[in-house]
GROMACS .gro file of C-alpha atoms in nm:
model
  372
    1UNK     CA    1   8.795   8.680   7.931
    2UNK     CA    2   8.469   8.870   8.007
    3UNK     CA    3   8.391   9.016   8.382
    4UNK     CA    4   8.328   8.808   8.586
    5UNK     CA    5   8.618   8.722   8.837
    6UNK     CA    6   8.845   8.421   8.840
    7UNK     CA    7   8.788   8.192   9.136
    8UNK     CA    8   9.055   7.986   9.322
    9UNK     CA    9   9.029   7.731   9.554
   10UNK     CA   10   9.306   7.652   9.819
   11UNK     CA   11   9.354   7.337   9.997
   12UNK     CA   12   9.604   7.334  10.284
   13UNK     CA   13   9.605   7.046  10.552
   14UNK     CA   14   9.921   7.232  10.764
   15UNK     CA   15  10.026   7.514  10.948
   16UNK     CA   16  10.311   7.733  10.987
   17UNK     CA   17  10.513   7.860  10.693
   18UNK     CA   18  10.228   7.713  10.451
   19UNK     CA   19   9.987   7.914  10.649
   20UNK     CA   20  10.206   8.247  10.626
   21UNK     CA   21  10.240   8.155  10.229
   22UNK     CA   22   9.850   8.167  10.208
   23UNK     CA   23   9.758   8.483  10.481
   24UNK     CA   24  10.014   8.676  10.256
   25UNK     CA   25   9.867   8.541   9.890
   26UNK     CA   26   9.538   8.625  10.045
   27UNK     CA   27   9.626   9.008  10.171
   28UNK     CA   28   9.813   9.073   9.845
   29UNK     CA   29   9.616   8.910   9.607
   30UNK     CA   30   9.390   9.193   9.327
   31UNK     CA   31   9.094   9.123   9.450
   32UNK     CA   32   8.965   9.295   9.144
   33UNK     CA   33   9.071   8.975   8.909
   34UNK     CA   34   9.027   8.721   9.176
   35UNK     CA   35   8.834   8.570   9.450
   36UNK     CA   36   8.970   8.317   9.699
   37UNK     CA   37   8.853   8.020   9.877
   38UNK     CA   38   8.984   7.799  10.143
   39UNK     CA   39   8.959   7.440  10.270
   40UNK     CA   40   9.195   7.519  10.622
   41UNK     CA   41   9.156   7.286  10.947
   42UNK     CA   42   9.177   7.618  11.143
   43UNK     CA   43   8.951   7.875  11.066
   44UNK     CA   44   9.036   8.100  11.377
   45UNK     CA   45   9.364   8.089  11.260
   46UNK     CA   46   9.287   8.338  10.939
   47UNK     CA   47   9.004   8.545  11.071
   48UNK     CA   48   9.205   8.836  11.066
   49UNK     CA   49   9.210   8.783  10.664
   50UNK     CA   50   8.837   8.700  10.663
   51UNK     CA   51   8.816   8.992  10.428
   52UNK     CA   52   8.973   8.827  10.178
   53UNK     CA   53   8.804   8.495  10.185
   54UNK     CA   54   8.468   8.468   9.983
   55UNK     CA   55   8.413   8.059  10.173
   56UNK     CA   56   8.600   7.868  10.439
   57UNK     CA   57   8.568   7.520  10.490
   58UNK     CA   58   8.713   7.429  10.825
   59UNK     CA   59   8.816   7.039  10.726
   60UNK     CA   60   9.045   6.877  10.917
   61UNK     CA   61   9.066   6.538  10.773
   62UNK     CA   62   9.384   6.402  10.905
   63UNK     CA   63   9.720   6.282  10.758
   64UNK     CA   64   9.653   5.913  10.684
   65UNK     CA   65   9.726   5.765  10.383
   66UNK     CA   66   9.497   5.459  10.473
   67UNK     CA   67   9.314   5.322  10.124
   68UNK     CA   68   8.936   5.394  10.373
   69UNK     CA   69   9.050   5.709  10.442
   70UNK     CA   70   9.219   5.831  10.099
   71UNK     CA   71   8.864   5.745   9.951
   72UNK     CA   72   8.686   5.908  10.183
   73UNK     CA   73   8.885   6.222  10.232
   74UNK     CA   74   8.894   6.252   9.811
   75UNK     CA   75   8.491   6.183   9.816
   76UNK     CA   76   8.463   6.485  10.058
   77UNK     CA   77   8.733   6.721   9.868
   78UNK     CA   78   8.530   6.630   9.580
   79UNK     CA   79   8.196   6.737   9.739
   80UNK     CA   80   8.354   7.067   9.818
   81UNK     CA   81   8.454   7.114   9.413
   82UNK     CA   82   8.086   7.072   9.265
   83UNK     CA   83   8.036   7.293   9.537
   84UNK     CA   84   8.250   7.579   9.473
   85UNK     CA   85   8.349   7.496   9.069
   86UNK     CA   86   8.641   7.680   9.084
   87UNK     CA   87   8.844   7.780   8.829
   88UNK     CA   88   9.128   7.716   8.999
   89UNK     CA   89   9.245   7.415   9.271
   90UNK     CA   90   9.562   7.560   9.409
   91UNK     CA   91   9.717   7.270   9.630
   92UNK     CA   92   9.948   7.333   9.934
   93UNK     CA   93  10.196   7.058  10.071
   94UNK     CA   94  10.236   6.703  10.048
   95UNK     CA   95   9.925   6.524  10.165
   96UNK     CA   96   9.643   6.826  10.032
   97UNK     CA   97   9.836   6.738   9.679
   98UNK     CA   98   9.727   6.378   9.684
   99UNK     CA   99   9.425   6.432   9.790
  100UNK     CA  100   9.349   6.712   9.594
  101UNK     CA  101   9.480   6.600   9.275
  102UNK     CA  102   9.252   6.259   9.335
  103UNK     CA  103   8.991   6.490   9.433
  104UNK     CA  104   9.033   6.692   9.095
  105UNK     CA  105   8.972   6.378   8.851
  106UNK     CA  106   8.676   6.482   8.625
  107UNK     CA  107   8.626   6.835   8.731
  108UNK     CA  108   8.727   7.082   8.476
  109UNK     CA  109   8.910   7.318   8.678
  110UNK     CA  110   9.306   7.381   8.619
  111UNK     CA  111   9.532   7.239   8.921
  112UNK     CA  112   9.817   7.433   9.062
  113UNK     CA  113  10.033   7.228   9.299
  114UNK     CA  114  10.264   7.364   9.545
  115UNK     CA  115  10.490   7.086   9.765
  116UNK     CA  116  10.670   7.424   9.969
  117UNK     CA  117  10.936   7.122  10.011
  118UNK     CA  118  10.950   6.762   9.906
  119UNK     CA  119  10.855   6.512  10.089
  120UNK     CA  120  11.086   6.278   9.942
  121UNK     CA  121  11.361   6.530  10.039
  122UNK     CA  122  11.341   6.507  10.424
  123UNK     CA  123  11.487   6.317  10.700
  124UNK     CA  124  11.339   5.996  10.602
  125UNK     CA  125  11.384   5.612  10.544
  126UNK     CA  126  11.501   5.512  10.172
  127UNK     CA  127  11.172   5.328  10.116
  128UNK     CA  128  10.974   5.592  10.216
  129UNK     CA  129  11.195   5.828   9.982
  130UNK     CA  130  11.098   5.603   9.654
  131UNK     CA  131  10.708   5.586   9.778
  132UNK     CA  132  10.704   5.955   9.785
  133UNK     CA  133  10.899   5.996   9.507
  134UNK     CA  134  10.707   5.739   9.280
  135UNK     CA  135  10.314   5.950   9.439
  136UNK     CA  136  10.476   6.272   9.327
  137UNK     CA  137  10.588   6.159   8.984
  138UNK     CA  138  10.236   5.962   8.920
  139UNK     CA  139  10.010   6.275   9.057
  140UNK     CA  140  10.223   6.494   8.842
  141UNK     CA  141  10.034   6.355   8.526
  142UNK     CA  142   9.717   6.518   8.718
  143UNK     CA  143   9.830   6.883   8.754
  144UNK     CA  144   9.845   7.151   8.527
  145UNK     CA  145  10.118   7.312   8.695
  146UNK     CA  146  10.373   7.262   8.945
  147UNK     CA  147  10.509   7.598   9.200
  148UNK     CA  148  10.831   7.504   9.348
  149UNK     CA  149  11.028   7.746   9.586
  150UNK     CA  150  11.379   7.718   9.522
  151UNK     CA  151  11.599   7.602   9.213
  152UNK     CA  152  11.709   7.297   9.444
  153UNK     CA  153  11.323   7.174   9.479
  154UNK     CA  154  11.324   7.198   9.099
  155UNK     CA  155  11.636   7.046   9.024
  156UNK     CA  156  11.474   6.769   9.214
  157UNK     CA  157  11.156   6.737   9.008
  158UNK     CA  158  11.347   6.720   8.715
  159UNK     CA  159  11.571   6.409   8.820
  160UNK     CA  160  11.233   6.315   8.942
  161UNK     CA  161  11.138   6.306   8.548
  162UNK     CA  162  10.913   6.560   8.602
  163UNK     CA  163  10.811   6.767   8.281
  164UNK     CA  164  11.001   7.099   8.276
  165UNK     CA  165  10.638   7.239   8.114
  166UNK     CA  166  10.477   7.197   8.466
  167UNK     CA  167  10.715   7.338   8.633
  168UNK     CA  168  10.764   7.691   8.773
  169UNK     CA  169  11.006   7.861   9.029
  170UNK     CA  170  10.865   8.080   9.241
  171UNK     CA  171  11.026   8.199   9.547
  172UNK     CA  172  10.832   8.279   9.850
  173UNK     CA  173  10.848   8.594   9.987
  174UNK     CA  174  10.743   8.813  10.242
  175UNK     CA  175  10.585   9.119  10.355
  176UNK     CA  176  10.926   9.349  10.347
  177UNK     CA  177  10.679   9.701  10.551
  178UNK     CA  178  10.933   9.679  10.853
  179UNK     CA  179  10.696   9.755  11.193
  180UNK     CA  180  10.869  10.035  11.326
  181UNK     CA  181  10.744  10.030  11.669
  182UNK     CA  182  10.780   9.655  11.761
  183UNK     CA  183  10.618   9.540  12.122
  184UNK     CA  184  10.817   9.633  12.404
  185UNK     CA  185  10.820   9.254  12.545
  186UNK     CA  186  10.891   9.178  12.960
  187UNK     CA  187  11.130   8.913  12.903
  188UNK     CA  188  11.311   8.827  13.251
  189UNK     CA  189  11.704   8.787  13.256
  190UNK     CA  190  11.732   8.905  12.908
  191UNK     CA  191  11.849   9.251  13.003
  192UNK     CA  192  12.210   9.359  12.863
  193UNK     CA  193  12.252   9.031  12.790
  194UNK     CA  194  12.381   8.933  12.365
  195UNK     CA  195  12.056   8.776  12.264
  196UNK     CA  196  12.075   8.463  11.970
  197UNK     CA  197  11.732   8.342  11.857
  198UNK     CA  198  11.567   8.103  11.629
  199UNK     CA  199  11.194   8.117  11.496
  200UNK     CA  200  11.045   7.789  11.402
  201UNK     CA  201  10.859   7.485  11.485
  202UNK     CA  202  11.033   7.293  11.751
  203UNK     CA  203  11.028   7.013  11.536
  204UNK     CA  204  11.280   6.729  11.358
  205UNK     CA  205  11.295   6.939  11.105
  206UNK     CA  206  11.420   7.274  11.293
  207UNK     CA  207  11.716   7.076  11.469
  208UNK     CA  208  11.624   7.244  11.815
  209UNK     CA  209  11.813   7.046  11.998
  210UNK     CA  210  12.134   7.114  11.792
  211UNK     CA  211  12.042   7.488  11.870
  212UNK     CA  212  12.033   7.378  12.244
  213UNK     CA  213  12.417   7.194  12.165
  214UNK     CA  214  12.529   7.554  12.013
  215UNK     CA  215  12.322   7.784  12.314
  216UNK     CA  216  12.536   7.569  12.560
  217UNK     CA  217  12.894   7.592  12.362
  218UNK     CA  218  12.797   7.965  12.343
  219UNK     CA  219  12.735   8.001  12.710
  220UNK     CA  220  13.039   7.813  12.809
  221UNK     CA  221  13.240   8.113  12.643
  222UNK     CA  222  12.995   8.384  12.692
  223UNK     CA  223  12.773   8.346  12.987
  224UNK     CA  224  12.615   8.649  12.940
  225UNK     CA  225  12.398   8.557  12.674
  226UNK     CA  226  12.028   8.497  12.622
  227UNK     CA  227  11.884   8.255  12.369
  228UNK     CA  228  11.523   8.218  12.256
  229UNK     CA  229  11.337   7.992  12.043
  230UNK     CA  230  11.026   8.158  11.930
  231UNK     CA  231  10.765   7.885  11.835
  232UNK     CA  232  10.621   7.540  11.976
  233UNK     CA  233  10.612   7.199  11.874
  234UNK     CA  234  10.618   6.819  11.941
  235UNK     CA  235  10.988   6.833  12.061
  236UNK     CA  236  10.914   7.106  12.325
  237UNK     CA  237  10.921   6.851  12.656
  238UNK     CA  238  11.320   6.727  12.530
  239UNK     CA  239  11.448   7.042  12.466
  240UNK     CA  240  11.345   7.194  12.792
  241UNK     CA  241  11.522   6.883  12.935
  242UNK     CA  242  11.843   6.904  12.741
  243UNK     CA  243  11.851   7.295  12.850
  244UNK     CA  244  11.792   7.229  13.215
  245UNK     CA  245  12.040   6.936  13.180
  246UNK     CA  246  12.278   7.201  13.076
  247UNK     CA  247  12.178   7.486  13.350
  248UNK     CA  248  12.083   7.754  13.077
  249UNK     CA  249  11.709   7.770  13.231
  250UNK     CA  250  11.795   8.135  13.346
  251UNK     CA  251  11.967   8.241  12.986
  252UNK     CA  252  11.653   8.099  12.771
  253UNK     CA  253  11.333   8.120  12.656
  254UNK     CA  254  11.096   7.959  12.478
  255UNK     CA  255  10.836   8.203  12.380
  256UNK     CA  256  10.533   7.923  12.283
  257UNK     CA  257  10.344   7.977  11.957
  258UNK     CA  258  10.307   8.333  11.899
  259UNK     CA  259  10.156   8.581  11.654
  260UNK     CA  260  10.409   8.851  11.650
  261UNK     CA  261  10.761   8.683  11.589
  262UNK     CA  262  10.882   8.961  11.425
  263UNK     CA  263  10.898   9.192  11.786
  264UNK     CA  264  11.123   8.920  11.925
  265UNK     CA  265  11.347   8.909  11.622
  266UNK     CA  266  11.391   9.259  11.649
  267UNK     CA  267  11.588   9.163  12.020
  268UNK     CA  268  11.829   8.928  11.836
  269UNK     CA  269  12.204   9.048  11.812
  270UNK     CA  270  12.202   8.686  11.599
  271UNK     CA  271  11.986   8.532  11.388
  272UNK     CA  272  12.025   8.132  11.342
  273UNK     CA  273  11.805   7.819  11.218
  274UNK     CA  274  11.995   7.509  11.198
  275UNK     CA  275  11.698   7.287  10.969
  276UNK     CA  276  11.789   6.991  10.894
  277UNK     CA  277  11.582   7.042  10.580
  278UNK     CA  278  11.381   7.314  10.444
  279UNK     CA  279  11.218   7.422  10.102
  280UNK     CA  280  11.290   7.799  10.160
  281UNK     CA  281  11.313   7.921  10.522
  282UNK     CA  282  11.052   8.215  10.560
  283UNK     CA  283  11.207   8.281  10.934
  284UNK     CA  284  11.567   8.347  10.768
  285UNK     CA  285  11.358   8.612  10.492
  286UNK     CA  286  11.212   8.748  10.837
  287UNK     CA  287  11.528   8.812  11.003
  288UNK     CA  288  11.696   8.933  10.677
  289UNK     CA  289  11.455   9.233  10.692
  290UNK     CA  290  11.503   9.287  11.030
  291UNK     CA  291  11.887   9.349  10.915
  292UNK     CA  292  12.019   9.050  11.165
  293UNK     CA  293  12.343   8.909  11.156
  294UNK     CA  294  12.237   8.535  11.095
  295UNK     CA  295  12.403   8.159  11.050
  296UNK     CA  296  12.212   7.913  10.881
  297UNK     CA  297  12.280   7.496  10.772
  298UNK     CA  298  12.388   7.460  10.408
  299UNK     CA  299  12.086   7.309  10.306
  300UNK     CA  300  11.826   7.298   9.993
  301UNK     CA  301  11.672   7.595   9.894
  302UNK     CA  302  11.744   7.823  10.234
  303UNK     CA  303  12.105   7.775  10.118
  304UNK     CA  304  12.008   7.992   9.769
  305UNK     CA  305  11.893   8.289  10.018
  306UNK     CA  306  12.183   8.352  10.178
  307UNK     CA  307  12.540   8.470  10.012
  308UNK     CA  308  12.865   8.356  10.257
  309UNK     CA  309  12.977   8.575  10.421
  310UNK     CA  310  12.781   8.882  10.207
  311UNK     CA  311  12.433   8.888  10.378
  312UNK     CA  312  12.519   8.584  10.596
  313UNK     CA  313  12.699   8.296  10.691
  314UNK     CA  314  12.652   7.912  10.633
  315UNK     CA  315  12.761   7.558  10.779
  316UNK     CA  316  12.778   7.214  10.743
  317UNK     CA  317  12.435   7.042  10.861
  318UNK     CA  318  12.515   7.002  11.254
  319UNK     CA  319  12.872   7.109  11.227
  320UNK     CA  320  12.906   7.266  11.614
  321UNK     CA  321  13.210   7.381  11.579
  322UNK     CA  322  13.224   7.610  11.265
  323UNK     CA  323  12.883   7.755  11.450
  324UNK     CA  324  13.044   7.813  11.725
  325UNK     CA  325  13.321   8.040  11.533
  326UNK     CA  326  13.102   8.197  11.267
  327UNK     CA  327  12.889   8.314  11.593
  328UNK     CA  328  13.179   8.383  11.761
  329UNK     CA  329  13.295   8.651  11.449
  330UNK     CA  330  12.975   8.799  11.446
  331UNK     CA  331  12.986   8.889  11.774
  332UNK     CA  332  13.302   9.034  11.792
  333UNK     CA  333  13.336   9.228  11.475
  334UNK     CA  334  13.074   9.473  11.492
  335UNK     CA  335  13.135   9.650  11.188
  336UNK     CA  336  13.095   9.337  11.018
  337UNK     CA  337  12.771   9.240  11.130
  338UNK     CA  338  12.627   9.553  11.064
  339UNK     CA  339  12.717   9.488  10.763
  340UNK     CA  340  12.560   9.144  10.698
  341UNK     CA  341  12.242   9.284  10.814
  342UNK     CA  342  12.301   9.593  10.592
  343UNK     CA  343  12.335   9.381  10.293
  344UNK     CA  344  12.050   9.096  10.400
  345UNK     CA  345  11.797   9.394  10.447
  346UNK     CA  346  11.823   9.506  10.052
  347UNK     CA  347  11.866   9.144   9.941
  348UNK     CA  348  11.544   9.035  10.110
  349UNK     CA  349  11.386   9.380   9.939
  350UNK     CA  350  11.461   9.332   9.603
  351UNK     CA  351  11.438   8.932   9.551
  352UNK     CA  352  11.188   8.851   9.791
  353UNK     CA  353  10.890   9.139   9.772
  354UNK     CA  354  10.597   8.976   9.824
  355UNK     CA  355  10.431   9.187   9.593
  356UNK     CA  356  10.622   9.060   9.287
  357UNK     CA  357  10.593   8.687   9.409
  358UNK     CA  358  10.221   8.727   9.441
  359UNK     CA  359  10.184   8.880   9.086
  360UNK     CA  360  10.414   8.647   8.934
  361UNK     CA  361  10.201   8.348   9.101
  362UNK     CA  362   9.879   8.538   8.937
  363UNK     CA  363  10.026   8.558   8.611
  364UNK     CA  364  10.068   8.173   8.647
  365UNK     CA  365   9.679   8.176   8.681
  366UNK     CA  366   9.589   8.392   8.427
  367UNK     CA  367   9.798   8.199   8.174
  368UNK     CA  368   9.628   7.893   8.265
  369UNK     CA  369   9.260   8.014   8.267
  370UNK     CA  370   9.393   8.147   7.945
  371UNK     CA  371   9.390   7.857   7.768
  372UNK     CA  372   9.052   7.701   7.808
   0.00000   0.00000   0.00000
C-alpha cells in the first residue's frame, strides 16, 4: 500500500434509511485512508456533508427495469467509472446493485454490494419473489463482496445459494452523541397528553395505517393521548382519511418529512413501528437511544434488535390486540418502562456504535484493496 488514498465510489438510487446509512459512513469515515464519492439523485439532500464528498453526481435515473433503459442507465454508470476509477464501487439497495454491478463489467475496481433489505423479502407477488431472487443470485457472481444487515438477511442469501465467502454481517448503526437540548417544538393539543409515535416513511412497508388501527384502539381507552407519525410518503392522503374517519384529527400529527426526528422522539412516552418488513429498523436504534419504551412487529432483522420484554417488546405482524396490551403495560407500569428504555439505551451503545460499524465496514475495504 503506498500513500496515496483509497477511493470509493457510492451509488444510491433511494432515500431515507439508505441515505442516513451513507451521511453517517460519510461523517465517520478516516478521511486520512479514504476519499468518498457519490452518484445521489439529491444533492441538496447531503450538502451539509459536502465536506466529506471529494465528487457528486446528481443522477436520477429512475427505477425501471426496461431492457432501453437498463442499457442506458449501465452505459451512463459506466461513463461515471472511467471517470472516477475508483478503487472501490460500493452499491446501495436493490436497483443501484443491478445497475451497478452491470455497470462494473470490465472495470478493475472491487464491488461491495449492500441490499439494506431484500427485495425478494418484501410484501410481494411469488413471481416477482423468484425474479428477484434469481437477479440477486446471478449479480452475485459480479461482486466481490456482499454487506448484509442482520443475520436474517444472511440466512436468506445463503438459502439463496449465495457463497458464504461474499458474505458479511454488518449491522447498521447509528450516531449514539444523545442531543441534549432537543428543539422545543409548538405542537397544538399535545400538551399533558401520553404521546405514542412512529418515525418512518408512510409507506406499505411502515404499516401506517395499522398504526392508525392501534392510535384509534388506544384512544378508545385513553382519550387523552397524542400520536404522531414523523415522516411523509405515498400513503399520506389514506391515512389522513382513516384518522379523520376515526375523529382522532385533534389527538394526531403528522409532522411531514423532517430533518430533526430525533426532537420529536424525545416527546414519545412510546416508541412503536409496526413494518411489515424491514432489513434493520434505524428509527427503532433511534428511539433505543433516546431510552423509549417501544413495541415493534416480529419481523426480519428489526426483530434481532430488540430482546422481549428486556429492552422492548414484540408482536405478531398486525396482531391489534397484543399491541393494544403490550402498550397498555407500558403505560401503566412506570417502573417498568423506565426500565426498557434503561436497558435499550446501553444495548443500542454497545452493539450499534456507529463508530465500530464504520471501521468494521473499512476493514472490509482494506482487505479487499488488499488483495490486488
Amino acid at each position: 500500500m503506498n500513500n496515496k488514498k483509497i477511493s470509493i465510489l457510492h451509488f444510491s438510487q433511494v432515500n431515507g434509511g439508505v441515505e442516513r446509512y451513507l451521511k453517517l459512513l460519510l461523517k465517520f469515515s478516516d478521511s486520512l485512508i479514504f476519499e468518498n464519492s457519490i452518484i445521489s439523485p439529491n444533492k441538496n439532500n447531503y450538502e451539509p456533508y459536502s465536506g466529506y464528498i471529494k465528487n457528486f453526481y446528481e443522477v436520477n435515473i429512475g427505477q425501471s427495469f426496461s431492457i432501453y433503459k437498463l442499457l442506458k442507465n449501465v452505459f451512463l454508470i459506466r461513463k461515471i467509472l472511467k471517470k472516477e476509477k475508483p478503487d472501490i464501487l460500493f452499491l446501495h439497495s436493490t436497483f443501484a446493485g443491478v445497475i451497478g454491478r452491470l455497470a462494473s463489467i470490465g472495470y478493475k475496481c472491487k464491488v461491495i454490494y449492500n441490499p439494506h433489505g431484500w427485495s425478494f423479502k418484501m410484501r410481494i407477488t411469488f413471481s416477482k419473489k423468484i425474479i428477484y431472487a434469481f437477479i440477486e443470485f446471478f449479480l452475485s457472481f459480479l461482486t466481490d463482496k456482499l454487506i448484509v444487515i442482520s443475520k436474517s438477511e444472511y440466512s436468506a442469501a445463503r438459502k439463496l445459494g449465495i457463497s458464504p465467502s461474499k458474505l458479511e454481517v454488518v449491522y447498521n448503526g447509528i450516531d449514539t452523541v444523545v442531543k441534549t437540548t432537543p428543539m422545543k417544538l409548538d405542537i397544538p393539543n399535545i400538551n399533558d397528553k401520553y404521546v405514542i409515535g412512529m418515525v418512518g416513511r408512510i409507506s406499505e412497508q411502515k404499516n401506517p395505517l395499522f398504526f392508525v388501527d392501534f392510535a384509534n384502539a388506544v384512544y378508545k381507552k385513553y382519550p387523552n393521548t397524542f400520536f404522531i407519525i414523523v415522516g411523509s410518503g405515498e400513503l399520506e392522503r389514506i391515512v389522513k382519511e382513516k384518522i379523520h374517519e376515526y375523529g382522532l384529527d385533534e389527538n394526531f400529527l403528522i409532522t411531514g418529512w423532517v430533518s430533526n426526528p430525533e426532537d420529536y422522539i424525545s416527546l414519545f412516552d412510546q416508541a412503536v413501528l409496526f413494518s411489515k418488513w424491514e432489513g434493520f429498523g434505524f428509527a427503532v436504534a433511534e428511539y433505543m437511544l433516546y431510552k423509549k419504551p417501544i413495541i415493534i412487529n416480529d419481523i426480519d432483522g428489526m426483530s434481532e434488535i430488540i430482546t422481549e420484554n428486556i429492552d422492548g417488546m414484540k408482536i405478531r405482524l398486525n396482531d391489534l390486540n397484543s399491541a393494544f396490551k403490550k402498550s397498555n403495560v407500558i403505560r401503566n407500569n412506570k417502573e417498568f418502562s423506565k426500565e426498557l428504555g434503561e436497558n435499550a439505551f446501553n444495548n443500542v451503545n454497545s452493539r450499534f456504535s456507529i463508530y465500530d460499524k464504520i471501521r468494521k465496514i473499512e476493514s472490509i475495504f482494506l482487505d479487499l484493496v488488499g488483495k490486488e
